[in-house]
Amino acid sequence: MSILYTDIRPMIKPSGKKVISEQFEESLAQSDKLEIAVGYVSVKGLQKVDKLVEKYNIKDVKLICGMYSVDGMPSSIRNEIIRLHKKWQASGIGDLYIVRCMEYHGKLYIFWKDGKPFLSILGSANLGALDPTSRTSRQYELSKTTEDIAENQELSVFITNLLEKCCITVEKIDEIKTIYERNDLLTNIEDVFELTESSVQHFNEKENDILFHIPIKAPKYANRFSTDRKDFTSSNINVCYGNGRKGKNGKVTPRNWFETQITVSVDITREPDYPKDKPFFLVTDDGYMFEAHTTSQNNKQLTAYGNDRIFGRWIKGRLVASGLLKPFDNKDGDPDRLGMVTEEMLKQSHMTTLELHKTNEKRLGKVFKRNEKNRLDKKQWTEEPLDVWTIHFCD
């Protein structure tokens, strides 16, 4: 047996002793099979295990996540588990499991070679200890190893029983409630108001019968470099990947990554209750409120009023929070187009369609004057009662 430490000042590890992540990698390098059963995982922890499993050519992996059956699972972790599950299944090396019938809070790592477990790590370390985040960098964990043959066999039997009696596979992950993480990209943005949960519920209760379902057009991942218009690589949700703005001097300025509009079909814009002419408030399901409007020919573009980056911060911000999308300043910094919203991302996040629902409420808001070019003059505005609509995503 040996004690494994965390190296955090002032509790630096004793001389000659190992930290948990060091022992994990050292043992994995000697293994051909790995079993993990922890309470909580992290995105970085999952990615670290994936990297090391690939590095040491591990052919048999089982990873159990134990503490998500009651309170639910954050969307970023859910998406990373799904990604890893697909990768391991495709290569035939293993699977991930979720404890369903109880909350399992143990932390256990078992390393195998030639059909026998030769070492186990047990203690307080969840998967995040393998690659701490800024939030957990000061979190102290303590564990120990055991090389006792009987103890390792007993622990491997425990893992088998846990799998058979208490776990579901990732194919049934929809049985676990998803927790959508806070979209911080809208925090402290001018003209965006943060609402309490009870305020959002108030507006939901004021919804009337006027309702529109607006599909979001995005390319398939495999088509993200396509120049064919029907593949939607420069659709308005990905407008920054299209042509930039050409100035009077002929210089082209790239569009900001957050610049986003939603194109609405003519069948919807012709409806008599579709919002036109005046701006209106949108109340999002995740607790934000901002002004929006419909613009362009036949009012086919739906976007935030006065700042179309707000809409991008809401839509793309949710995908960033869920770990599916990487933010960029502009397309020039994204040669692999990992910041392009794809059809697969939207489906995985249940964001393929916007539901726009009018309420019976009104709120005072800004209405800007128009200049001689019919553009918004943000220096001149009046305050008027505006309609309030709720907006959320659905499949």
mmCIF file of C-alpha atoms in Angstrom, residues 215-369:
data_model
loop_
_atom_site.group_PDB
_atom_site.id
_atom_site.type_symbol
_atom_site.label_atom_id
_atom_site.label_comp_id
_atom_site.label_asym_id
_atom_site.label_seq_id
_atom_site.Cartn_x
_atom_site.Cartn_y
_atom_site.Cartn_z
ATOM 1 C CA PRO A 215 -36.559 25.631 -37.905
ATOM 2 C CA ILE A 216 -32.860 26.531 -37.707
ATOM 3 C CA LYS A 217 -30.844 25.824 -40.846
ATOM 4 C CA ALA A 218 -27.289 24.587 -40.333
ATOM 5 C CA PRO A 219 -24.859 22.384 -42.282
ATOM 6 C CA LYS A 220 -24.028 18.794 -41.521
ATOM 7 C CA TYR A 221 -20.605 18.436 -39.930
ATOM 8 C CA ALA A 222 -19.248 16.635 -43.004
ATOM 9 C CA ASN A 223 -20.352 19.554 -45.222
ATOM 10 C CA ARG A 224 -18.929 22.385 -43.131
ATOM 11 C CA PHE A 225 -16.429 23.350 -45.881
ATOM 12 C CA SER A 226 -18.998 23.200 -48.679
ATOM 13 C CA THR A 227 -19.631 26.248 -50.878
ATOM 14 C CA ASP A 228 -23.012 24.964 -52.048
ATOM 15 C CA ARG A 229 -25.770 27.247 -50.754
ATOM 16 C CA LYS A 230 -28.047 24.303 -50.007
ATOM 17 C CA ASP A 231 -25.557 23.075 -47.387
ATOM 18 C CA PHE A 232 -26.125 26.247 -45.272
ATOM 19 C CA THR A 233 -22.444 26.767 -44.365
ATOM 20 C CA SER A 234 -22.958 30.523 -44.483
ATOM 21 C CA SER A 235 -26.562 30.548 -43.291
ATOM 22 C CA ASN A 236 -27.350 33.385 -40.947
ATOM 23 C CA ILE A 237 -26.543 31.349 -37.847
ATOM 24 C CA ASN A 238 -23.067 30.912 -39.397
ATOM 25 C CA VAL A 239 -22.928 34.224 -41.238
ATOM 26 C CA CYS A 240 -19.334 34.885 -40.158
ATOM 27 C CA TYR A 241 -18.201 32.021 -42.422
ATOM 28 C CA GLY A 242 -19.622 33.790 -45.437
ATOM 29 C CA ASN A 243 -18.368 36.971 -47.085
ATOM 30 C CA GLY A 244 -17.373 39.884 -44.905
ATOM 31 C CA ARG A 245 -18.698 43.422 -45.125
ATOM 32 C CA LYS A 246 -17.253 45.470 -47.972
ATOM 33 C CA GLY A 247 -16.645 49.118 -47.126
ATOM 34 C CA LYS A 248 -16.653 52.154 -49.386
ATOM 35 C CA ASN A 249 -12.884 51.823 -49.790
ATOM 36 C CA GLY A 250 -13.303 48.250 -51.007
ATOM 37 C CA LYS A 251 -11.835 46.755 -47.857
ATOM 38 C CA VAL A 252 -13.650 43.656 -46.575
ATOM 39 C CA THR A 253 -14.147 43.381 -42.812
ATOM 40 C CA PRO A 254 -14.768 39.884 -41.412
ATOM 41 C CA ARG A 255 -18.046 39.447 -39.576
ATOM 42 C CA ASN A 256 -17.911 38.848 -35.854
ATOM 43 C CA TRP A 257 -18.351 35.212 -34.778
ATOM 44 C CA PHE A 258 -21.317 36.147 -32.585
ATOM 45 C CA GLU A 259 -23.210 37.939 -35.355
ATOM 46 C CA THR A 260 -26.323 35.820 -35.774
ATOM 47 C CA GLN A 261 -29.756 36.015 -37.341
ATOM 48 C CA ILE A 262 -32.412 33.394 -37.944
ATOM 49 C CA THR A 263 -33.975 33.159 -41.392
ATOM 50 C CA VAL A 264 -37.746 32.665 -41.223
ATOM 51 C CA SER A 265 -39.681 31.062 -44.065
ATOM 52 C CA VAL A 266 -42.154 33.102 -46.071
ATOM 53 C CA ASP A 267 -44.982 30.813 -44.946
ATOM 54 C CA ILE A 268 -44.433 32.101 -41.411
ATOM 55 C CA THR A 269 -43.703 35.749 -42.218
ATOM 56 C CA ARG A 270 -47.008 35.991 -44.128
ATOM 57 C CA GLU A 271 -48.966 35.037 -41.030
ATOM 58 C CA PRO A 272 -50.965 38.048 -39.746
ATOM 59 C CA ASP A 273 -49.684 37.688 -36.176
ATOM 60 C CA TYR A 274 -46.011 37.396 -37.106
ATOM 61 C CA PRO A 275 -44.159 40.313 -35.396
ATOM 62 C CA LYS A 276 -43.329 43.173 -37.792
ATOM 63 C CA ASP A 277 -42.677 46.914 -37.805
ATOM 64 C CA LYS A 278 -41.931 47.424 -34.104
ATOM 65 C CA PRO A 279 -39.356 45.730 -31.899
ATOM 66 C CA PHE A 280 -40.508 43.406 -29.139
ATOM 67 C CA PHE A 281 -39.056 41.742 -26.066
ATOM 68 C CA LEU A 282 -37.890 38.138 -25.975
ATOM 69 C CA VAL A 283 -37.878 36.204 -22.705
ATOM 70 C CA THR A 284 -35.607 33.187 -22.990
ATOM 71 C CA ASP A 285 -36.153 29.914 -21.171
ATOM 72 C CA ASP A 286 -32.769 30.273 -19.452
ATOM 73 C CA GLY A 287 -33.558 33.600 -17.814
ATOM 74 C CA TYR A 288 -32.631 36.476 -20.112
ATOM 75 C CA MET A 289 -34.712 39.253 -21.668
ATOM 76 C CA PHE A 290 -33.700 41.512 -24.550
ATOM 77 C CA GLU A 291 -35.303 43.386 -27.430
ATOM 78 C CA ALA A 292 -35.565 41.752 -30.855
ATOM 79 C CA HIS A 293 -37.068 42.602 -34.227
ATOM 80 C CA THR A 294 -37.703 41.169 -37.665
ATOM 81 C CA THR A 295 -35.895 42.828 -40.518
ATOM 82 C CA SER A 296 -34.699 42.532 -44.130
ATOM 83 C CA GLN A 297 -36.970 41.802 -47.123
ATOM 84 C CA ASN A 298 -40.380 40.493 -46.025
ATOM 85 C CA ASN A 299 -39.185 40.614 -42.403
ATOM 86 C CA LYS A 300 -37.482 37.265 -42.941
ATOM 87 C CA GLN A 301 -34.617 37.855 -40.491
ATOM 88 C CA LEU A 302 -35.189 37.440 -36.765
ATOM 89 C CA THR A 303 -32.478 38.884 -34.552
ATOM 90 C CA ALA A 304 -31.767 41.041 -31.525
ATOM 91 C CA TYR A 305 -32.655 44.723 -31.840
ATOM 92 C CA GLY A 306 -29.746 47.115 -32.167
ATOM 93 C CA ASN A 307 -27.086 44.444 -31.603
ATOM 94 C CA ASP A 308 -27.321 41.180 -33.545
ATOM 95 C CA ARG A 309 -24.432 39.756 -31.524
ATOM 96 C CA ILE A 310 -26.811 39.370 -28.567
ATOM 97 C CA PHE A 311 -28.750 36.700 -30.448
ATOM 98 C CA GLY A 312 -25.495 34.912 -31.226
ATOM 99 C CA ARG A 313 -24.410 35.095 -27.623
ATOM 100 C CA TRP A 314 -27.660 33.422 -26.640
ATOM 101 C CA ILE A 315 -27.757 30.658 -29.263
ATOM 102 C CA LYS A 316 -24.035 29.979 -29.655
ATOM 103 C CA GLY A 317 -23.442 30.578 -25.975
ATOM 104 C CA ARG A 318 -25.668 27.636 -25.101
ATOM 105 C CA LEU A 319 -23.688 25.380 -27.426
ATOM 106 C CA VAL A 320 -20.413 26.642 -25.942
ATOM 107 C CA ALA A 321 -21.685 25.978 -22.407
ATOM 108 C CA SER A 322 -22.649 22.445 -23.410
ATOM 109 C CA GLY A 323 -19.148 21.776 -24.728
ATOM 110 C CA LEU A 324 -20.205 21.242 -28.347
ATOM 111 C CA LEU A 325 -18.953 24.477 -29.890
ATOM 112 C CA LYS A 326 -15.727 26.486 -29.657
ATOM 113 C CA PRO A 327 -15.917 30.301 -29.781
ATOM 114 C CA PHE A 328 -13.675 32.274 -32.151
ATOM 115 C CA ASP A 329 -13.127 35.944 -32.955
ATOM 116 C CA ASN A 330 -13.755 35.298 -36.662
ATOM 117 C CA LYS A 331 -13.451 32.547 -39.256
ATOM 118 C CA ASP A 332 -9.780 33.309 -39.960
ATOM 119 C CA GLY A 333 -8.917 31.927 -36.555
ATOM 120 C CA ASP A 334 -10.891 28.737 -37.203
ATOM 121 C CA PRO A 335 -9.348 26.838 -40.143
ATOM 122 C CA ASP A 336 -11.008 23.558 -39.068
ATOM 123 C CA ARG A 337 -14.409 25.246 -38.654
ATOM 124 C CA LEU A 338 -14.897 23.938 -35.142
ATOM 125 C CA GLY A 339 -16.840 27.109 -34.379
ATOM 126 C CA MET A 340 -19.460 26.427 -37.039
ATOM 127 C CA VAL A 341 -22.896 25.459 -35.753
ATOM 128 C CA THR A 342 -23.841 22.125 -37.319
ATOM 129 C CA GLU A 343 -27.024 20.131 -37.705
ATOM 130 C CA GLU A 344 -25.600 17.420 -35.436
ATOM 131 C CA MET A 345 -24.923 19.922 -32.627
ATOM 132 C CA LEU A 346 -28.445 21.266 -32.791
ATOM 133 C CA LYS A 347 -29.967 17.792 -32.719
ATOM 134 C CA GLN A 348 -27.813 16.676 -29.796
ATOM 135 C CA SER A 349 -28.765 19.807 -27.846
ATOM 136 C CA HIS A 350 -32.470 19.631 -28.802
ATOM 137 C CA MET A 351 -32.095 23.024 -30.501
ATOM 138 C CA THR A 352 -33.288 22.314 -34.036
ATOM 139 C CA THR A 353 -36.348 24.559 -33.811
ATOM 140 C CA LEU A 354 -37.140 27.883 -32.143
ATOM 141 C CA GLU A 355 -40.554 28.228 -30.559
ATOM 142 C CA LEU A 356 -41.709 31.846 -30.509
ATOM 143 C CA HIS A 357 -44.766 32.375 -28.297
ATOM 144 C CA LYS A 358 -46.564 35.672 -27.769
ATOM 145 C CA THR A 359 -47.731 36.702 -24.302
ATOM 146 C CA ASN A 360 -50.396 39.131 -23.147
ATOM 147 C CA GLU A 361 -47.717 41.253 -21.465
ATOM 148 C CA LYS A 362 -46.081 44.514 -22.515
ATOM 149 C CA ARG A 363 -42.928 46.215 -21.236
ATOM 150 C CA LEU A 364 -41.445 49.641 -21.880
ATOM 151 C CA GLY A 365 -38.532 49.466 -24.293
ATOM 152 C CA LYS A 366 -36.409 51.524 -26.666
ATOM 153 C CA VAL A 367 -37.536 52.261 -30.219
ATOM 154 C CA PHE A 368 -34.737 53.850 -32.249
ATOM 155 C CA LYS A 369 -35.281 56.472 -34.934
#
